[in-house]
């Protein structure tokens, strides 16, 4: 209760304040202690205009009804007296008994001797025409008064009448005629007398005030319309704009009639505009209050009342003025009713403690106060100048309400956004946690089942194998389902952001077909990429295009038991049409419209799943601005077609940034590569990339092969790695990459997954046929990080992968890790080879020394020769060049020659040696690559036979390079023993040299040892050194 009283007190206090301000305004513009006219005489002999200011000529004036006095004649008929200001219909003898008619006013003013200066009269808008005479001279007029209606011209506009006189008595005659206004006539407002400058100044102040308020109203109208136009669709704004506009129009045609001052229009049209402006304000205020106040419980009544107001507006617009005047009482009732309703609704909302209702109540109170004072002014109860304070305060209150509402809404929206963000985060966390919790046991099931399949393959029955394989397959399908569920949630909430760039569809198609090739195992189904090599690029998100094609092809493979599945593309109307065509079971016409709905698979589907793949594909295609459709013939196949926009010209610098800057990354800015918009040199690019503190000369001496069909990406990769001093060579397709590996000593391969012809996966498989993961690491670049992408890459033989768009710090770190890994393996193999050579068997040393001692007694020359070769052998065994990667062939032959000389002196006729060496061969080979093979042939082949045998060292050119063969006719081996030679075992003391040599040869040339052996016939161990134009000796 106290709260209601407090609000009521605030409103009453506000009403008192604004009333007090208006009274102060009236007092400030009034003249205290001014004289009053009596019996048509006005005594100003004691009045000083310079000191006392202006004054109103109020009081008793002579009144001559139905007569236009001759201003030149001093003789006038007997006059009546009438109070000015006032309606002449209140006089004892009104003209024709109504406000309409004509008449004359006369006033004689006595001035003092010092008043010989320029004076002026301010004549307000008198209904409806008037003219002023001073001492018999017409000095000003508004319209043309006349004794008959057809001779007079209405024009009720305020004006100033300037005059100068040296007479002590000034005779003022005013003719007035009114044949239109049925409610008031005569001098209804006070006429002001004063110095001309003072009157002009006050006039301009009043005009400036009205113009200022008009401009304020128009500005409010414009910005509210703009606010509504830009998207804030609140009805209250429309009505507020209408209220502002109507009020501004009313200002133009009221008081000083600004519109008539500047625009020459018909006087009665200005009156119509005035009526329409007032009525428009009333309608707008009512509708605005209806949309803002909760107290309006009868919207039907409001609609009917609004319709009545609109009909009144229409009547005023089309009816002549003489038909409008009689209905002014009805007009007044319609005009004032909305103000009363609005005041009631505002007070009720305030007392009901509605939010921000106090602002509206203040505005409504100001409007009501201005309305009441206006009524008092029009009825002649008060005579005052234009007063703008009420209307300004009311509109400030309305603006304050909207501003307060805006900030309240903003705060509430921020709070709601924060709450939604929290809820969104909690939901994401719930999905992520749930997915994680589901994936963990699911992956455990998959991994355990796969482990049992791999480790107990030989002991499991065929039925158990099938069951475990089914468990793994179902587990992987469930994992894909979880991924699809998360994608559907993201798409539904518009949280999937596309990162479009020009991509080659044929390249993406090749990679996706390679990913799904395993699904056709055991089925007579061929996967064919029929997209032309020169098909134009499309503007799309590569990751999402992969997902679209993967889902469509996966669906096609599931429903195709035999035949072909092909991908085709064509260009129509600057749009790429991509078709996935299969020869599967087809789809009935009645089911095709259900294909792209979630959780729909069709009645003829026999596969498991949630049916989300096609729905996700449709959503992703539409995100790209494309369409997707299906055409099918049952039992003949289906064609799924989707469209993508063709790529427009993309600036290279934009392309660089789009591919290198991660779109979601929490890394510091320094770790992200941002190339300049234009670069002039490699130095500048390196400087832009190398913006973090790091060791210098990291990649010196290391060769990296970058493989990508996009030349811009290759350029970026090269510049990033060259900034680390890597030597970078490039290839644009898989076949070229394989050739480059054969012709160059490559330490690391970086390959894009999606390439035409041979995909990155297929390239990896081809490389792994010759090089192990330690001999030649492979780093794949992929647009997606899904399970199937990563699994396909690792199963193909990749060491690691990087997600595009690439982060430069991540790329450099992974390249460094893989090259360091290979370098450490190389060093280990070289040190192992050197260690093996250093581990000369003690009995070999003893036997050699014994041979030297024996020869010392038999043949001194042979002893010296054996001692010399033994020394050469020891020097060659401990030579520092054995730690290098490659040595000249002559160095290795020299070592072998010394070894065989020693063994020949020892075994004599049991060992026969044949040298078949092409003297024109000049190559480099890994150190200690021939001697271990020769030693193995002597010890484990020839010397195992009592009669010994022959060893042949053959070095000859071949089409692929230089073939080096070690052939013996020793005991030979079975095929199973040959295979076991390359299986390392921790407890075996033999065969380590062969394994080490084989590994080093594979690292150097991609091919290791080739062993051909037959039991009892001998063994041939060979390897091929390919000829290369440029080799690195390190």
PDB file of C-alpha atoms in Angstrom, residues 105-202:
ATOM      1  CA  UNK A 105     -12.589  47.204 -32.862  1.00  0.00           C
ATOM      2  CA  UNK A 106     -11.188  50.625 -31.889  1.00  0.00           C
ATOM      3  CA  UNK A 107      -8.756  51.641 -29.159  1.00  0.00           C
ATOM      4  CA  UNK A 108      -7.206  55.048 -28.467  1.00  0.00           C
ATOM      5  CA  UNK A 109      -3.801  54.938 -26.774  1.00  0.00           C
ATOM      6  CA  UNK A 110      -2.344  57.951 -24.938  1.00  0.00           C
ATOM      7  CA  UNK A 111       1.459  58.044 -25.118  1.00  0.00           C
ATOM      8  CA  UNK A 112       3.979  60.214 -23.275  1.00  0.00           C
ATOM      9  CA  UNK A 113       6.181  62.783 -24.960  1.00  0.00           C
ATOM     10  CA  UNK A 114       9.187  60.420 -25.241  1.00  0.00           C
ATOM     11  CA  UNK A 115       7.463  57.768 -27.313  1.00  0.00           C
ATOM     12  CA  UNK A 116       8.407  59.161 -30.717  1.00  0.00           C
ATOM     13  CA  UNK A 117       9.958  55.861 -31.855  1.00  0.00           C
ATOM     14  CA  UNK A 118       9.226  52.745 -33.926  1.00  0.00           C
ATOM     15  CA  UNK A 119       6.464  50.702 -32.297  1.00  0.00           C
ATOM     16  CA  UNK A 120       4.820  47.459 -33.338  1.00  0.00           C
ATOM     17  CA  UNK A 121       1.696  45.448 -32.703  1.00  0.00           C
ATOM     18  CA  UNK A 122       1.827  41.633 -32.512  1.00  0.00           C
ATOM     19  CA  UNK A 123      -1.553  40.415 -33.759  1.00  0.00           C
ATOM     20  CA  UNK A 124      -2.262  36.698 -33.129  1.00  0.00           C
ATOM     21  CA  UNK A 125      -4.151  34.430 -35.514  1.00  0.00           C
ATOM     22  CA  UNK A 126      -7.647  35.956 -35.398  1.00  0.00           C
ATOM     23  CA  UNK A 127     -10.586  34.056 -36.883  1.00  0.00           C
ATOM     24  CA  UNK A 128     -10.496  34.329 -39.696  1.00  0.00           C
ATOM     25  CA  UNK A 129      -9.347  37.582 -41.366  1.00  0.00           C
ATOM     26  CA  UNK A 130      -8.236  40.947 -40.007  1.00  0.00           C
ATOM     27  CA  UNK A 131      -6.596  44.229 -40.941  1.00  0.00           C
ATOM     28  CA  UNK A 132      -5.017  46.899 -38.696  1.00  0.00           C
ATOM     29  CA  UNK A 133      -5.212  50.665 -39.154  1.00  0.00           C
ATOM     30  CA  UNK A 134      -3.155  53.160 -37.100  1.00  0.00           C
ATOM     31  CA  UNK A 135      -4.164  56.799 -37.324  1.00  0.00           C
ATOM     32  CA  UNK A 136      -6.156  56.024 -40.463  1.00  0.00           C
ATOM     33  CA  UNK A 137      -3.425  54.104 -42.277  1.00  0.00           C
ATOM     34  CA  UNK A 138      -3.533  50.341 -42.946  1.00  0.00           C
ATOM     35  CA  UNK A 139      -0.258  48.928 -41.692  1.00  0.00           C
ATOM     36  CA  UNK A 140      -0.873  45.159 -41.801  1.00  0.00           C
ATOM     37  CA  UNK A 141      -3.475  42.513 -42.515  1.00  0.00           C
ATOM     38  CA  UNK A 142      -4.142  38.785 -42.597  1.00  0.00           C
ATOM     39  CA  UNK A 143      -6.678  37.826 -45.194  1.00  0.00           C
ATOM     40  CA  UNK A 144      -9.286  40.331 -46.353  1.00  0.00           C
ATOM     41  CA  UNK A 145     -12.259  41.280 -44.102  1.00  0.00           C
ATOM     42  CA  UNK A 146     -15.452  42.199 -45.921  1.00  0.00           C
ATOM     43  CA  UNK A 147     -19.115  42.795 -45.236  1.00  0.00           C
ATOM     44  CA  UNK A 148     -20.105  39.795 -47.333  1.00  0.00           C
ATOM     45  CA  UNK A 149     -18.813  36.250 -47.393  1.00  0.00           C
ATOM     46  CA  UNK A 150     -18.070  36.183 -51.091  1.00  0.00           C
ATOM     47  CA  UNK A 151     -15.825  39.264 -50.861  1.00  0.00           C
ATOM     48  CA  UNK A 152     -13.773  38.287 -47.828  1.00  0.00           C
ATOM     49  CA  UNK A 153     -10.677  36.078 -47.841  1.00  0.00           C
ATOM     50  CA  UNK A 154      -9.754  34.011 -44.744  1.00  0.00           C
ATOM     51  CA  UNK A 155      -6.099  33.742 -43.684  1.00  0.00           C
ATOM     52  CA  UNK A 156      -5.748  33.491 -39.925  1.00  0.00           C
ATOM     53  CA  UNK A 157      -2.005  33.848 -39.520  1.00  0.00           C
ATOM     54  CA  UNK A 158      -0.202  35.858 -36.777  1.00  0.00           C
ATOM     55  CA  UNK A 159       1.543  38.991 -37.991  1.00  0.00           C
ATOM     56  CA  UNK A 160       3.395  42.115 -36.829  1.00  0.00           C
ATOM     57  CA  UNK A 161       2.203  45.652 -37.608  1.00  0.00           C
ATOM     58  CA  UNK A 162       4.993  48.242 -37.361  1.00  0.00           C
ATOM     59  CA  UNK A 163       4.285  51.974 -37.082  1.00  0.00           C
ATOM     60  CA  UNK A 164       5.934  55.203 -35.925  1.00  0.00           C
ATOM     61  CA  UNK A 165       4.061  58.236 -34.566  1.00  0.00           C
ATOM     62  CA  UNK A 166       4.823  61.510 -32.841  1.00  0.00           C
ATOM     63  CA  UNK A 167       1.224  61.954 -31.775  1.00  0.00           C
ATOM     64  CA  UNK A 168       0.313  61.700 -28.122  1.00  0.00           C
ATOM     65  CA  UNK A 169      -2.849  59.775 -29.013  1.00  0.00           C
ATOM     66  CA  UNK A 170      -2.742  56.752 -31.320  1.00  0.00           C
ATOM     67  CA  UNK A 171      -5.983  55.602 -32.888  1.00  0.00           C
ATOM     68  CA  UNK A 172      -6.040  51.831 -33.631  1.00  0.00           C
ATOM     69  CA  UNK A 173      -8.868  50.343 -35.702  1.00  0.00           C
ATOM     70  CA  UNK A 174      -9.048  46.602 -36.453  1.00  0.00           C
ATOM     71  CA  UNK A 175     -11.507  45.160 -38.979  1.00  0.00           C
ATOM     72  CA  UNK A 176     -12.401  41.507 -38.467  1.00  0.00           C
ATOM     73  CA  UNK A 177     -14.576  39.195 -40.539  1.00  0.00           C
ATOM     74  CA  UNK A 178     -15.411  35.529 -39.888  1.00  0.00           C
ATOM     75  CA  UNK A 179     -17.796  33.494 -42.031  1.00  0.00           C
ATOM     76  CA  UNK A 180     -16.371  30.001 -41.366  1.00  0.00           C
ATOM     77  CA  UNK A 181     -15.534  29.458 -37.698  1.00  0.00           C
ATOM     78  CA  UNK A 182     -18.764  28.612 -35.919  1.00  0.00           C
ATOM     79  CA  UNK A 183     -17.292  28.664 -32.415  1.00  0.00           C
ATOM     80  CA  UNK A 184     -15.276  31.829 -31.977  1.00  0.00           C
ATOM     81  CA  UNK A 185     -14.848  35.233 -33.540  1.00  0.00           C
ATOM     82  CA  UNK A 186     -13.273  38.585 -32.818  1.00  0.00           C
ATOM     83  CA  UNK A 187     -10.054  39.248 -30.939  1.00  0.00           C
ATOM     84  CA  UNK A 188      -9.815  35.929 -29.089  1.00  0.00           C
ATOM     85  CA  UNK A 189      -6.186  36.401 -28.021  1.00  0.00           C
ATOM     86  CA  UNK A 190      -4.370  39.413 -26.646  1.00  0.00           C
ATOM     87  CA  UNK A 191      -2.635  41.928 -28.908  1.00  0.00           C
ATOM     88  CA  UNK A 192       0.836  42.977 -27.781  1.00  0.00           C
ATOM     89  CA  UNK A 193       2.257  46.522 -28.108  1.00  0.00           C
ATOM     90  CA  UNK A 194       5.921  47.353 -27.768  1.00  0.00           C
ATOM     91  CA  UNK A 195       9.054  48.518 -29.413  1.00  0.00           C
ATOM     92  CA  UNK A 196       9.453  47.070 -32.904  1.00  0.00           C
ATOM     93  CA  UNK A 197      12.771  45.380 -32.096  1.00  0.00           C
ATOM     94  CA  UNK A 198      11.391  43.800 -28.923  1.00  0.00           C
ATOM     95  CA  UNK A 199       8.276  42.538 -30.694  1.00  0.00           C
ATOM     96  CA  UNK A 200      10.360  41.121 -33.557  1.00  0.00           C
ATOM     97  CA  UNK A 201      12.720  39.414 -31.127  1.00  0.00           C
ATOM     98  CA  UNK A 202       9.892  37.767 -29.217  1.00  0.00           C
TER      99      UNK A 202
END
